[in-house]
Coordinates of C-alpha atoms and ligand atoms in Angstrom, one line a residue:
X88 CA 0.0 0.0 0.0
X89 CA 1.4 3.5 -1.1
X90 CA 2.6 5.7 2.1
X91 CA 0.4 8.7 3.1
X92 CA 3.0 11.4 4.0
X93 CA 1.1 13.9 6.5
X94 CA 1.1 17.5 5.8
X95 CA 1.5 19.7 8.2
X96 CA 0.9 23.3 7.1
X97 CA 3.0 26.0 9.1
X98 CA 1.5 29.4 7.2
X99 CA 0.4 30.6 9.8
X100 CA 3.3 30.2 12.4
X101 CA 6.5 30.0 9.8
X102 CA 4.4 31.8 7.3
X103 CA 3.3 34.8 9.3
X104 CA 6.9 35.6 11.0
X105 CA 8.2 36.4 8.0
X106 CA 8.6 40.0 7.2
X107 CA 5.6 41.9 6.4
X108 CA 3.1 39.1 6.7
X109 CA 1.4 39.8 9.9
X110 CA -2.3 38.9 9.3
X111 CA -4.3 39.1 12.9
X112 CA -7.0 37.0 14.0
X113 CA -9.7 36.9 12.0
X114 CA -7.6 36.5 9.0
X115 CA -5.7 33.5 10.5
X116 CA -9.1 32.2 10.7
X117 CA -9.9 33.0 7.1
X118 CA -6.7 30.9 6.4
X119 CA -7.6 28.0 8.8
X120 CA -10.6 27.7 6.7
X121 CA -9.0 27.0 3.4
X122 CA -6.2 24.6 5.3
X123 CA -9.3 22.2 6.1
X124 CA -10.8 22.7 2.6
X125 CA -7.4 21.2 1.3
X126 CA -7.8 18.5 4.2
X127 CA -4.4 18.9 5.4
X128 CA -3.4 16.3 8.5
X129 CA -2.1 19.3 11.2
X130 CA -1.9 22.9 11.2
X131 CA 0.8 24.8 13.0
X132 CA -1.3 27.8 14.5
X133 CA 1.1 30.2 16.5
X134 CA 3.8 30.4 19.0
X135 CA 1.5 31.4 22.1
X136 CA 4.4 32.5 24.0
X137 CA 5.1 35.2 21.3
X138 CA 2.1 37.3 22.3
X139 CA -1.0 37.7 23.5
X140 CA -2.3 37.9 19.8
X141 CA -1.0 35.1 18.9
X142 CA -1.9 32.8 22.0
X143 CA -5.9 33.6 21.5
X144 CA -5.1 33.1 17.6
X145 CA -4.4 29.5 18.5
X146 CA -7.3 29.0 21.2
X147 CA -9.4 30.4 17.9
X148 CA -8.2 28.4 15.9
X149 CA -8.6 25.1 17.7
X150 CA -11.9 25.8 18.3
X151 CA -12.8 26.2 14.7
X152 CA -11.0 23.2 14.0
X153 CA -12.1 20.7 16.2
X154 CA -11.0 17.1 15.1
X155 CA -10.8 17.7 11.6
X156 CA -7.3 18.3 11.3
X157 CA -4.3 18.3 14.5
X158 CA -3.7 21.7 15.9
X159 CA 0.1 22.6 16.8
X160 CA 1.2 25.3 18.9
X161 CA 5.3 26.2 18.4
X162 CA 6.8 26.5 22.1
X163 CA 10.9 26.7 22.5
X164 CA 12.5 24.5 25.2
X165 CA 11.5 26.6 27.9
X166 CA 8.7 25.7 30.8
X167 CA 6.9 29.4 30.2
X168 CA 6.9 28.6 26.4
X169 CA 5.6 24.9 26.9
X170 CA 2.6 26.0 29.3
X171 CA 1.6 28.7 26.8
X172 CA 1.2 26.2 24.3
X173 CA -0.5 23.5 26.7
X174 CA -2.7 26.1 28.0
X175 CA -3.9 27.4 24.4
X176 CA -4.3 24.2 23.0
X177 CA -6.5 23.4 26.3
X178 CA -9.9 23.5 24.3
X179 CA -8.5 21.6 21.3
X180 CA -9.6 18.4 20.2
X181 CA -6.3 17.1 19.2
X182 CA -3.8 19.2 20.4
X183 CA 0.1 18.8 19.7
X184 CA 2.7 20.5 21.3
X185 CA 6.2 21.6 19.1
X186 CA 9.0 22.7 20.8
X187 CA 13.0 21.6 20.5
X188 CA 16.0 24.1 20.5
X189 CA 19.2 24.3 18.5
X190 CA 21.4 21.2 17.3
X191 CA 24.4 22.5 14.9
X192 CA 27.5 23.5 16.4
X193 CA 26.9 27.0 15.7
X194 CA 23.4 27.4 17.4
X195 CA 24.9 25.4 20.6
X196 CA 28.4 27.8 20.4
X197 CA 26.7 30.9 19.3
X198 CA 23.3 31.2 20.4
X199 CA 22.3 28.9 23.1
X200 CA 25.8 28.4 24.7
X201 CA 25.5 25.3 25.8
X202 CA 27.6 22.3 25.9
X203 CA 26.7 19.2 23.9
X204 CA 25.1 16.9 26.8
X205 CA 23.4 20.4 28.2
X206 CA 21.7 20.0 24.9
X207 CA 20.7 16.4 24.6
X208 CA 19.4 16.8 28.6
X209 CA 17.4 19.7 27.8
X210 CA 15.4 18.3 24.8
X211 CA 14.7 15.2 26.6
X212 CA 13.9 17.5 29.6
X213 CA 11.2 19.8 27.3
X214 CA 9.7 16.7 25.7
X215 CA 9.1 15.2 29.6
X216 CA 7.3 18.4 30.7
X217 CA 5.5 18.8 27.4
X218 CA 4.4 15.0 27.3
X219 CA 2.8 15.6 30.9
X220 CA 1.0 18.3 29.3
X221 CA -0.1 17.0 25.8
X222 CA -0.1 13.3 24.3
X223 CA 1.4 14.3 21.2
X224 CA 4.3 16.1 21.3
X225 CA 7.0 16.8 18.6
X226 CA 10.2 17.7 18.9
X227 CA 12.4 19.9 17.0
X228 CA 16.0 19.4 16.0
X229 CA 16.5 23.3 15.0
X230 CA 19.4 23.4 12.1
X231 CA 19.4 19.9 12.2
X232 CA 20.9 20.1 8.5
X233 CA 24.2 21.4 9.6
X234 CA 24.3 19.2 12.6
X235 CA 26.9 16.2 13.2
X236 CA 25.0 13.3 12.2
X237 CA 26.2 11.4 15.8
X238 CA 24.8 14.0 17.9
X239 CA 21.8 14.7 15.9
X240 CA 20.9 10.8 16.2
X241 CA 21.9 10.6 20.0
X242 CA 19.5 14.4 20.6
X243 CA 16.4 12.9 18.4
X244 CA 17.1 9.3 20.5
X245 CA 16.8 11.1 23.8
X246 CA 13.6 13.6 22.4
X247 CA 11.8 9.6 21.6
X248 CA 13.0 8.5 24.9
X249 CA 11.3 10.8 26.6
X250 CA 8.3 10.7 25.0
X251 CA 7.9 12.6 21.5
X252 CA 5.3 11.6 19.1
X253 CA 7.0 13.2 16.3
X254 CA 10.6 14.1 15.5
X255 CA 11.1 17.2 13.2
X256 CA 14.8 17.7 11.1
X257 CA 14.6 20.7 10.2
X258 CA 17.0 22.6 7.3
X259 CA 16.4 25.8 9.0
X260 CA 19.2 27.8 6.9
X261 CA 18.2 25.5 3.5
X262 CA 21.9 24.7 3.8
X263 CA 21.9 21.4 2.4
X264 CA 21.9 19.8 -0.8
X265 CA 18.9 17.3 -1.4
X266 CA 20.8 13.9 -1.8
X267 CA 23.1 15.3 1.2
X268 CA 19.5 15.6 3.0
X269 CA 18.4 12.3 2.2
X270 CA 21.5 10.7 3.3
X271 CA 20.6 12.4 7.1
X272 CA 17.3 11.0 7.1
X273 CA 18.6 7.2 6.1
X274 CA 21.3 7.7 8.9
X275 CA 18.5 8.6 11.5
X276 CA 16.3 5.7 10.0
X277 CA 19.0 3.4 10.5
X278 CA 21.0 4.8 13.8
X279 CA 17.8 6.1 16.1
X280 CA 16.1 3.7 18.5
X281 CA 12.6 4.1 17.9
X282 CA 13.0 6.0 15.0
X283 CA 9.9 3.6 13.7
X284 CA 7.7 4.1 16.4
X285 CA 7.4 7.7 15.6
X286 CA 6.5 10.3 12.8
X287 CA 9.5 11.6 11.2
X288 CA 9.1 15.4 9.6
X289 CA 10.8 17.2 8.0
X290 CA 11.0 21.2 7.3
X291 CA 13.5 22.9 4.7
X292 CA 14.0 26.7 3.8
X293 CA 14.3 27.8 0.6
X294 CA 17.6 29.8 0.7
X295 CA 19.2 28.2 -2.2
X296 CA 15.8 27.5 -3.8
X297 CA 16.3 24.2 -2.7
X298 CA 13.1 23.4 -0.5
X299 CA 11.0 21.2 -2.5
X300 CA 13.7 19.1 -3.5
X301 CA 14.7 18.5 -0.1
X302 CA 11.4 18.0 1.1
X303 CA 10.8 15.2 -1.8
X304 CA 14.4 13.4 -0.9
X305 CA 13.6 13.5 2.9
X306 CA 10.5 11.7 2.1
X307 CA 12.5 9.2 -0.5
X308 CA 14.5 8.3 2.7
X309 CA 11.6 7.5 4.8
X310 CA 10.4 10.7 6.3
X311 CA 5.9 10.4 7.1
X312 CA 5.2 14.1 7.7
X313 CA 6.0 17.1 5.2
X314 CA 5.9 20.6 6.9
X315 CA 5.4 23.4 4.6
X316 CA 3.0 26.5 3.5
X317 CA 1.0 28.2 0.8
X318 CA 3.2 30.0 -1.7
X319 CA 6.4 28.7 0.1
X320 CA 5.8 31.7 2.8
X321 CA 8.1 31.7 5.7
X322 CA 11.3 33.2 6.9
X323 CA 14.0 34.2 4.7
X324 CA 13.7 32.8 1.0
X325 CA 10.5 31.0 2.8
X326 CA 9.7 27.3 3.7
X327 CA 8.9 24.3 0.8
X328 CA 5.9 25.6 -1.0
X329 CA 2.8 22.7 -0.3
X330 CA 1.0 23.2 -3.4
X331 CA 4.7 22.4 -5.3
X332 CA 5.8 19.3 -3.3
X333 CA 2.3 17.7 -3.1
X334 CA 1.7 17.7 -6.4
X335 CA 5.4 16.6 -6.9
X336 CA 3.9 13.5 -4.8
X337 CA 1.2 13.0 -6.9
X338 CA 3.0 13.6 -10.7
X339 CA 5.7 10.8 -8.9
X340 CA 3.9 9.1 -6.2
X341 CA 4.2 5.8 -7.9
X342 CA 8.2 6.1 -7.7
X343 CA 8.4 7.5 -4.5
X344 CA 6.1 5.0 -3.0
X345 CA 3.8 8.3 -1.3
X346 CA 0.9 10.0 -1.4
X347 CA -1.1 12.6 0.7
X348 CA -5.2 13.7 1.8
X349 CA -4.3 17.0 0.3
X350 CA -7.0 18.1 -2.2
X351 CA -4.7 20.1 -4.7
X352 CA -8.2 21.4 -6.3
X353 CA -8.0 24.3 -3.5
X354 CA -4.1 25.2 -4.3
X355 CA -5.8 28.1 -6.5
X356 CA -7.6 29.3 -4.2
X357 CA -5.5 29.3 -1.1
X358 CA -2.7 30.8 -2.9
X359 CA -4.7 33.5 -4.0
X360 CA -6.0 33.9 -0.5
X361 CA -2.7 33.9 1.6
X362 CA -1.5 36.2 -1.0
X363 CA -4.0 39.0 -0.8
X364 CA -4.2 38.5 2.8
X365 CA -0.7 39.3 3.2
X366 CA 0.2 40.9 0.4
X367 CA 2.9 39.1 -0.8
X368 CA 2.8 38.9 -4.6
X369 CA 3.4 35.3 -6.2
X370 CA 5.3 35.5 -8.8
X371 CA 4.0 35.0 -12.5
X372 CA 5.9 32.2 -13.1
X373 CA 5.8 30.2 -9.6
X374 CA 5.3 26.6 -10.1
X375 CA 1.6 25.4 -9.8
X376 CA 0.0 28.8 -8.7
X377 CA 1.7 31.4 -10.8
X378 CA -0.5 33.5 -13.4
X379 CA 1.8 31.9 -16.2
X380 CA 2.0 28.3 -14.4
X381 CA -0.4 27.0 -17.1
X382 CA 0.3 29.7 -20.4
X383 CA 1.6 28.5 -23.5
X384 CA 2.9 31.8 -25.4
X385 CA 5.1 30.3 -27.8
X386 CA 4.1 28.9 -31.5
X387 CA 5.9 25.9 -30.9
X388 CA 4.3 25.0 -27.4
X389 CA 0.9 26.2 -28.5
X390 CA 0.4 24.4 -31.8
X391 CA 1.5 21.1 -29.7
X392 CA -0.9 21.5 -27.0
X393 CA -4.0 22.0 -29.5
X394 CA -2.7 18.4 -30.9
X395 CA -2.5 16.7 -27.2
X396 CA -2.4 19.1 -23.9
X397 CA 0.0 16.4 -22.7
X398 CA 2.7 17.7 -25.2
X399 CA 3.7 20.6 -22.9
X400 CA 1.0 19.9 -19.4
X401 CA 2.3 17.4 -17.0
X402 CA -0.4 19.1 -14.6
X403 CA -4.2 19.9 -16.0
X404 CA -5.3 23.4 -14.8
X405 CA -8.3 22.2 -13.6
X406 CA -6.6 19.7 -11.0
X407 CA -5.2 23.0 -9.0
X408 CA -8.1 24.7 -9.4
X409 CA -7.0 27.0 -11.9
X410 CA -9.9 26.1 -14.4
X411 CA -12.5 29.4 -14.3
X412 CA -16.2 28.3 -13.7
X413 CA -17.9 28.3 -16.5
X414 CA -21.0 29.3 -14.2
X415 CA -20.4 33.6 -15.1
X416 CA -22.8 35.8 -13.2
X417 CA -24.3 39.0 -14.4
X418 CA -26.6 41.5 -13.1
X419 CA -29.9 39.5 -13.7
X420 CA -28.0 36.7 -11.2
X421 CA -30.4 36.8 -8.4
X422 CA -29.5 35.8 -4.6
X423 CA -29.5 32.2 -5.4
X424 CA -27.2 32.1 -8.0
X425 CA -24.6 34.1 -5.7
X426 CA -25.2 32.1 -3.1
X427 CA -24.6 29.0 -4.7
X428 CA -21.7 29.7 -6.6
X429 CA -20.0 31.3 -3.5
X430 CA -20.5 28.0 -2.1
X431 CA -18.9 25.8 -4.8
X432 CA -16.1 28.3 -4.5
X433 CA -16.2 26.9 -0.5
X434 CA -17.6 30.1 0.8
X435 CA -20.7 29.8 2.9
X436 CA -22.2 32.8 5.1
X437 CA -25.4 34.2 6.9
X438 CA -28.4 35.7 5.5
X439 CA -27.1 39.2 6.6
X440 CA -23.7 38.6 5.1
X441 CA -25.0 37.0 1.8
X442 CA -27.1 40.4 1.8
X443 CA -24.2 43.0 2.0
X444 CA -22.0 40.8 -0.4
X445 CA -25.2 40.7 -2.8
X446 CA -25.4 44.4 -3.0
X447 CA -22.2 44.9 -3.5
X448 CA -22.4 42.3 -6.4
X449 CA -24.7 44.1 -7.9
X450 CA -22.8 47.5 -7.9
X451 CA -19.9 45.4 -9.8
X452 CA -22.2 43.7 -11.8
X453 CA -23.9 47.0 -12.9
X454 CA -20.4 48.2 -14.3
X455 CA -19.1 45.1 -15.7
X456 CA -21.0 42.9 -18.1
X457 CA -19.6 39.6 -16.4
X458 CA -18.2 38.9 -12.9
X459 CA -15.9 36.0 -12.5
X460 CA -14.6 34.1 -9.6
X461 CA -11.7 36.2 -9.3
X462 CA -13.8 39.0 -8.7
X463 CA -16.1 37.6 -6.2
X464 CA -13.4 36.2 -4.4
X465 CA -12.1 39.9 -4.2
X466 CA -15.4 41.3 -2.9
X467 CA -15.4 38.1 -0.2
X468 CA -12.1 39.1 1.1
X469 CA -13.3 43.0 1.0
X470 CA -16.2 42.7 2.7
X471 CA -14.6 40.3 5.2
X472 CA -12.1 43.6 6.3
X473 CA -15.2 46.3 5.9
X474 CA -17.5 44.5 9.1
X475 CA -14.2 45.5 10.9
X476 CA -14.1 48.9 9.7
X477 CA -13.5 52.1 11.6
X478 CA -13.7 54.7 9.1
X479 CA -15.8 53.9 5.6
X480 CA -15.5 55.6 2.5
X481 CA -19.1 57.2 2.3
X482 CA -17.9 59.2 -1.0
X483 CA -15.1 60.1 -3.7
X484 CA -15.0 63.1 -5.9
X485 CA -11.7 63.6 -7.8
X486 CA -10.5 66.0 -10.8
X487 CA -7.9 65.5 -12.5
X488 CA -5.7 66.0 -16.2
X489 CA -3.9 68.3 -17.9
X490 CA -3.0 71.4 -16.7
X491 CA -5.4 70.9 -13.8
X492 CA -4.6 70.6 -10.0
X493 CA -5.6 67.0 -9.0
X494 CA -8.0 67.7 -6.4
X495 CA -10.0 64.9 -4.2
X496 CA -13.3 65.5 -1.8
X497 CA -14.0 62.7 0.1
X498 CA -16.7 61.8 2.8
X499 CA -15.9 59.3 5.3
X500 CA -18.3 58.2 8.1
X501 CA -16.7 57.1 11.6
X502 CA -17.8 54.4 14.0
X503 CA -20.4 56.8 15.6
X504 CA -21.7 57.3 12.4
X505 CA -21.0 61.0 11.7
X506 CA -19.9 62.1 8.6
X507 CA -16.5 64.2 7.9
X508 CA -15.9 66.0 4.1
X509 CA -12.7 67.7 3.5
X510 CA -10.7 68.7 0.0
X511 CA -7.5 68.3 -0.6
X512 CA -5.0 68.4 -3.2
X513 CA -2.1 66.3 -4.4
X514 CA 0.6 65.6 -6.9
X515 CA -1.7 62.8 -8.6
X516 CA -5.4 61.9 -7.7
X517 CA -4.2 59.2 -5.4
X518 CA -2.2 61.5 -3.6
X519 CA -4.9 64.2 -3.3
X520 CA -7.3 61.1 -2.1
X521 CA -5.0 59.9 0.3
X522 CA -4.2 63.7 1.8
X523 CA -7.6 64.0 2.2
X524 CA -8.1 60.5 4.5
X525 CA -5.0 61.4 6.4
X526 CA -6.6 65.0 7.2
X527 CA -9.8 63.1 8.7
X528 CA -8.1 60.0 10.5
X529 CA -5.0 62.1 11.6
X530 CA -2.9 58.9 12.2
X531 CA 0.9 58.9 11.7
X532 CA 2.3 56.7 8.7
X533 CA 3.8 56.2 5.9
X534 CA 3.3 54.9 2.3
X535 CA 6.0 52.3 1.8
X536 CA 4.5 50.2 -1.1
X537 CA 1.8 50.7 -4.0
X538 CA 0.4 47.6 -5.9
X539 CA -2.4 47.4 -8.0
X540 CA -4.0 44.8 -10.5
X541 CA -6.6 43.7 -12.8
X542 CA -8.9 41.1 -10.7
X543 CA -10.2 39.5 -13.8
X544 CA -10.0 39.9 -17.6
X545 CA -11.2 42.8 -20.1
X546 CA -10.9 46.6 -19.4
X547 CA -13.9 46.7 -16.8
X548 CA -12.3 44.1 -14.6
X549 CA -12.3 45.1 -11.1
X550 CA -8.7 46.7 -10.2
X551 CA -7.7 45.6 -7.1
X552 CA -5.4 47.8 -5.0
X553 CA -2.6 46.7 -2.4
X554 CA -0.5 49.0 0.0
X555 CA 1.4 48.5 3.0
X556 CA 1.4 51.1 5.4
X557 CA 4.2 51.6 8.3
X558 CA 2.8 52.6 12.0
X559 CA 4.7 55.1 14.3
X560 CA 5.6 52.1 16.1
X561 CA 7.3 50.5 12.9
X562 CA 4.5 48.1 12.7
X563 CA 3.4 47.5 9.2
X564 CA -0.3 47.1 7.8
X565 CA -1.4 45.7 4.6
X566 CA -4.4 47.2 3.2
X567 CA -6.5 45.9 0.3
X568 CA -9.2 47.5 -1.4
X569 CA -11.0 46.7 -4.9
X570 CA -13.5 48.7 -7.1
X571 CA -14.3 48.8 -11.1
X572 CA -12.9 52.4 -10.5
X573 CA -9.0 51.9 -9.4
X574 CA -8.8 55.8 -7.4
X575 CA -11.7 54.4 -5.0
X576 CA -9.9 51.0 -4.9
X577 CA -6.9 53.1 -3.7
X578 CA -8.3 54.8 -1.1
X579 CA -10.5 51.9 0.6
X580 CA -7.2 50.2 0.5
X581 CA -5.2 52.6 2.2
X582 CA -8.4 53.2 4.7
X583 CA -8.0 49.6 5.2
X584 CA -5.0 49.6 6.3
X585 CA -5.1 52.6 8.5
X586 CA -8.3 51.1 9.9
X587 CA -6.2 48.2 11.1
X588 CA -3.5 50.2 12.1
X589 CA -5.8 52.2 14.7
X590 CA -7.7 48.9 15.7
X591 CA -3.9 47.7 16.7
X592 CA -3.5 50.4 18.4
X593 CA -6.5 50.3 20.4
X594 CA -5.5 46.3 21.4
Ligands
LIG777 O1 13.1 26.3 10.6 C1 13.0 25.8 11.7 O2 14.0 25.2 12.2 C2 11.8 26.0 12.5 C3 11.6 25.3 13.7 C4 11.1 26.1 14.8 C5 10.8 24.1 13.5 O3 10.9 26.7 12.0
LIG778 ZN1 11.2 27.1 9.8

């Protein structure tokens, strides 16, 4: 029988340290949401030791959960980290704690300063006081891919000793190379007591663009669990990307003896979820997910792939979910049709909700003759940020051209619901908008990045607008805002982000 390798998904805890990819609590949940529509086996969902944030983000998300998928909270070999984790797991249904600590020369020298046997006492030390705690607890073996292969085998012996569940070999730098890699896992396989008793993971950066391939020889050497995230997020040059190595598995999973639960039909989606949640672009020509992943351009390619697809595809679209519905609405769809297509798209929400995304349909659907998933999956994501908002854009008035003075007058409303108009003007339109929402909000911040894009095809596709804002405190906020008209889609999206920005704040 072929092996199921587990997937754990570590977006949201990998993912979300890396720079600029804070999302808070309600989008975690958003993100949850899609990991159990791709039925993935565990979800890392914080370090609750970091902060307060991100300890309630893991109670939330264990509760949402529930037995669907394991729930993993990171903790570092420390008692305080360990009972944060125990104690926001507490509610879970099947809870895991992670925690480990350094293993290469340099994090035992260097950072942790501790002798060899302090090391290999303290991990069996953590995985005793976690195992009293939790039934399931893994261990991590940080840098364990520039560790001496001895001591790596005698630190994962004592972690199983003393109870782990699951031992994680991490390439935290994405140092080695993946037959190197492969070679560490057979050694543990054949050196580590116990080593079959447990799950072996394993979890490898991207830093020489290495991380799938690692990923894929770890398990060709025996590893059972894979740990990566959506669009390769993480620190650095990011973690193994899930939507590449899975369906690595499945194009080879008859060589490599392995398959997963994953259902890649979601990969679209989540990709395009994670990415406008954090704002981190993906690349046109990313494997699997990229705009271009599935575009033939050339004569050559082209002509061969009206003769046989399988001339040039090793992949169909439609397997990723890249394949467009061929269900289009329009402004005579009524409430049903919405409400069922936002439901094939895995969407599902109240009456109240399916209201204020219905009228907001409409006011698309009025401007453009068709609207595609992309765009409703835009105005979900939208109208999931406006419930929170503190200041809404009640009106937009701009001029503009040649030689006139770009001028904006814009109305916002505030939580009390009063209404505030000023006029301002700027160097562009967009500039004059923006001057005119700082003048109302009178927040401190600064512009550090600009994107916008076409949401669908044709000219009346909805342009959808990205920016990421810095705080006083150097915090930074990503704001997102779409419209047909891309000056309104600038300014919700930089009232989005300063919206966040104040409700920080206010936590
Ligand atoms: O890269 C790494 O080593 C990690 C561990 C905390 C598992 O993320
Ligand atoms: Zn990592």
């Amino acid at each position: 029988m072929t092996r199921k390798i587990a997937i754990l998904d570590t977006t949201l805890r990998d993912g979300e340290q890396s720079p600029g990819c804070f999302m808070d609590a309600d989008e975690k949940l958003q993100v949850a949401r899609e990991l159990l529509r791709l039925k993935v086996d565990a979800i890392e969902a914080g370090f609750p030791a970091s902060s307060p944030g991100d300890f309630e983000s893991v109670q939330r998300i264990a509760e949402l959960v529930g037995d669907r998928a394991v729930v993993v909270a990171l903790a570092r070999a420390t008692e305080r980290d360990i009972d944060a984790a125990a104690d926001s797991l507490s509610h879970a249904a099947r809870p895991r704690i992670h925690t480990g600590l350094g293993v290469s020369p340099s994090h035992l020298r260097d950072k942790l300063r501790i002798s060899p046997d302090e090391c290999v006492e303290r991990a069996a030390r953590c995985v005793r006081y976690a195992r009293n705690l939790c039934d399931d607890v893994q261990f991590y073996a940080e840098d364990a891919g520039r560790s001496d292969y001895r001591f790596l085998a005698r630190v994962i012996e004592a972690a199983i000793k003393a109870g782990a569940t699951v031992v994680n070999i991490p390439d935290t730098t994405g140092y080695s190379l993946p037959e190197e890699f492969g070679r560490r896992i057979r050694y543990l396989m054949g050196h580590v007591e116990g080593i079959d008793e447990v799950k072996l993971s394993v979890h490898c950066h991207n830093d020489l663009g290495l991380a799938t391939a690692l990923s894929l020889a770890g398990v060709q050497a025996g590893a059972t669990q894979l740990e990566c995230t959506i669009n390769g997020l993480g620190e650095r040059a990011g973690n193994c990307a899930m939507e590449e190595v899975v369906m690595a598995l499945r194009v080879h999973g008859e060589e490599l003896d392995a398959c997963t639960g994953v259902d890649p039909r979601e990969f679209t989606r989540a990709s395009r979820l994670v990415s406008s949640i954090t704002g981190m672009q993906v690349q046109a020509n990313k494997a699997i997910v990229g705009a271009n992943a599935f575009a033939h351009s050339s004569g050559i390619h082209q002509d061969g792939v009206l003769k046989n697809r399988e001339t040039y595809e090793i992949i169909r679209p439609e397997e990723v979910g890249a394949g467009e519905s061929q269900l289009v609405l329009s402004a005579r769809s009524g409430h049903a049709a919405l409400r069922r297509r936002l439901e094939d798209m895995g969407y599902t929400f109240d009456d109240a909700t399916t209201e204020v995304l219905y009228q907001r349909f409409l006011e698309i659907a009025d401007h453009k003759k068709e609207v595609y998933d992309r765009d409703l999956e835009s105005l979900v994501n939208e109208n999931a940020r406006e419930v929170e908002a503190l200041y809404t854009l009640e009106a937009l008035q701009v001029s503009c051209g040649f030689p006139l003075t770009p001028t904006a007058t814009l109305t916002l409303r505030d939580e009390q619901g009063h209404k505030h108009t000023v006029c301002e003007y700027g160097s562009g339109p967009i500039d004059a908008a923006y001057k005119a929402v700082d003048a109302i909000v009178g927040v401190n911040s600064d512009l550090n990045e600009f994107m916008v894009k076409a949401v669908s095809r044709g000219i009346d596709a909805l342009g959808e607008v990205t920016v990421r804002v810095t705080g006083p405190d150097g915090r930074i906020f990503i704001g997102r805002g779409s419209d047909y008209d891309i000056i309104t889609s600038s300014t919700k999206a930089y009232l989005n982000a300063l919206n966040r920005m104040i409700a920080a704040a206010r936590k």
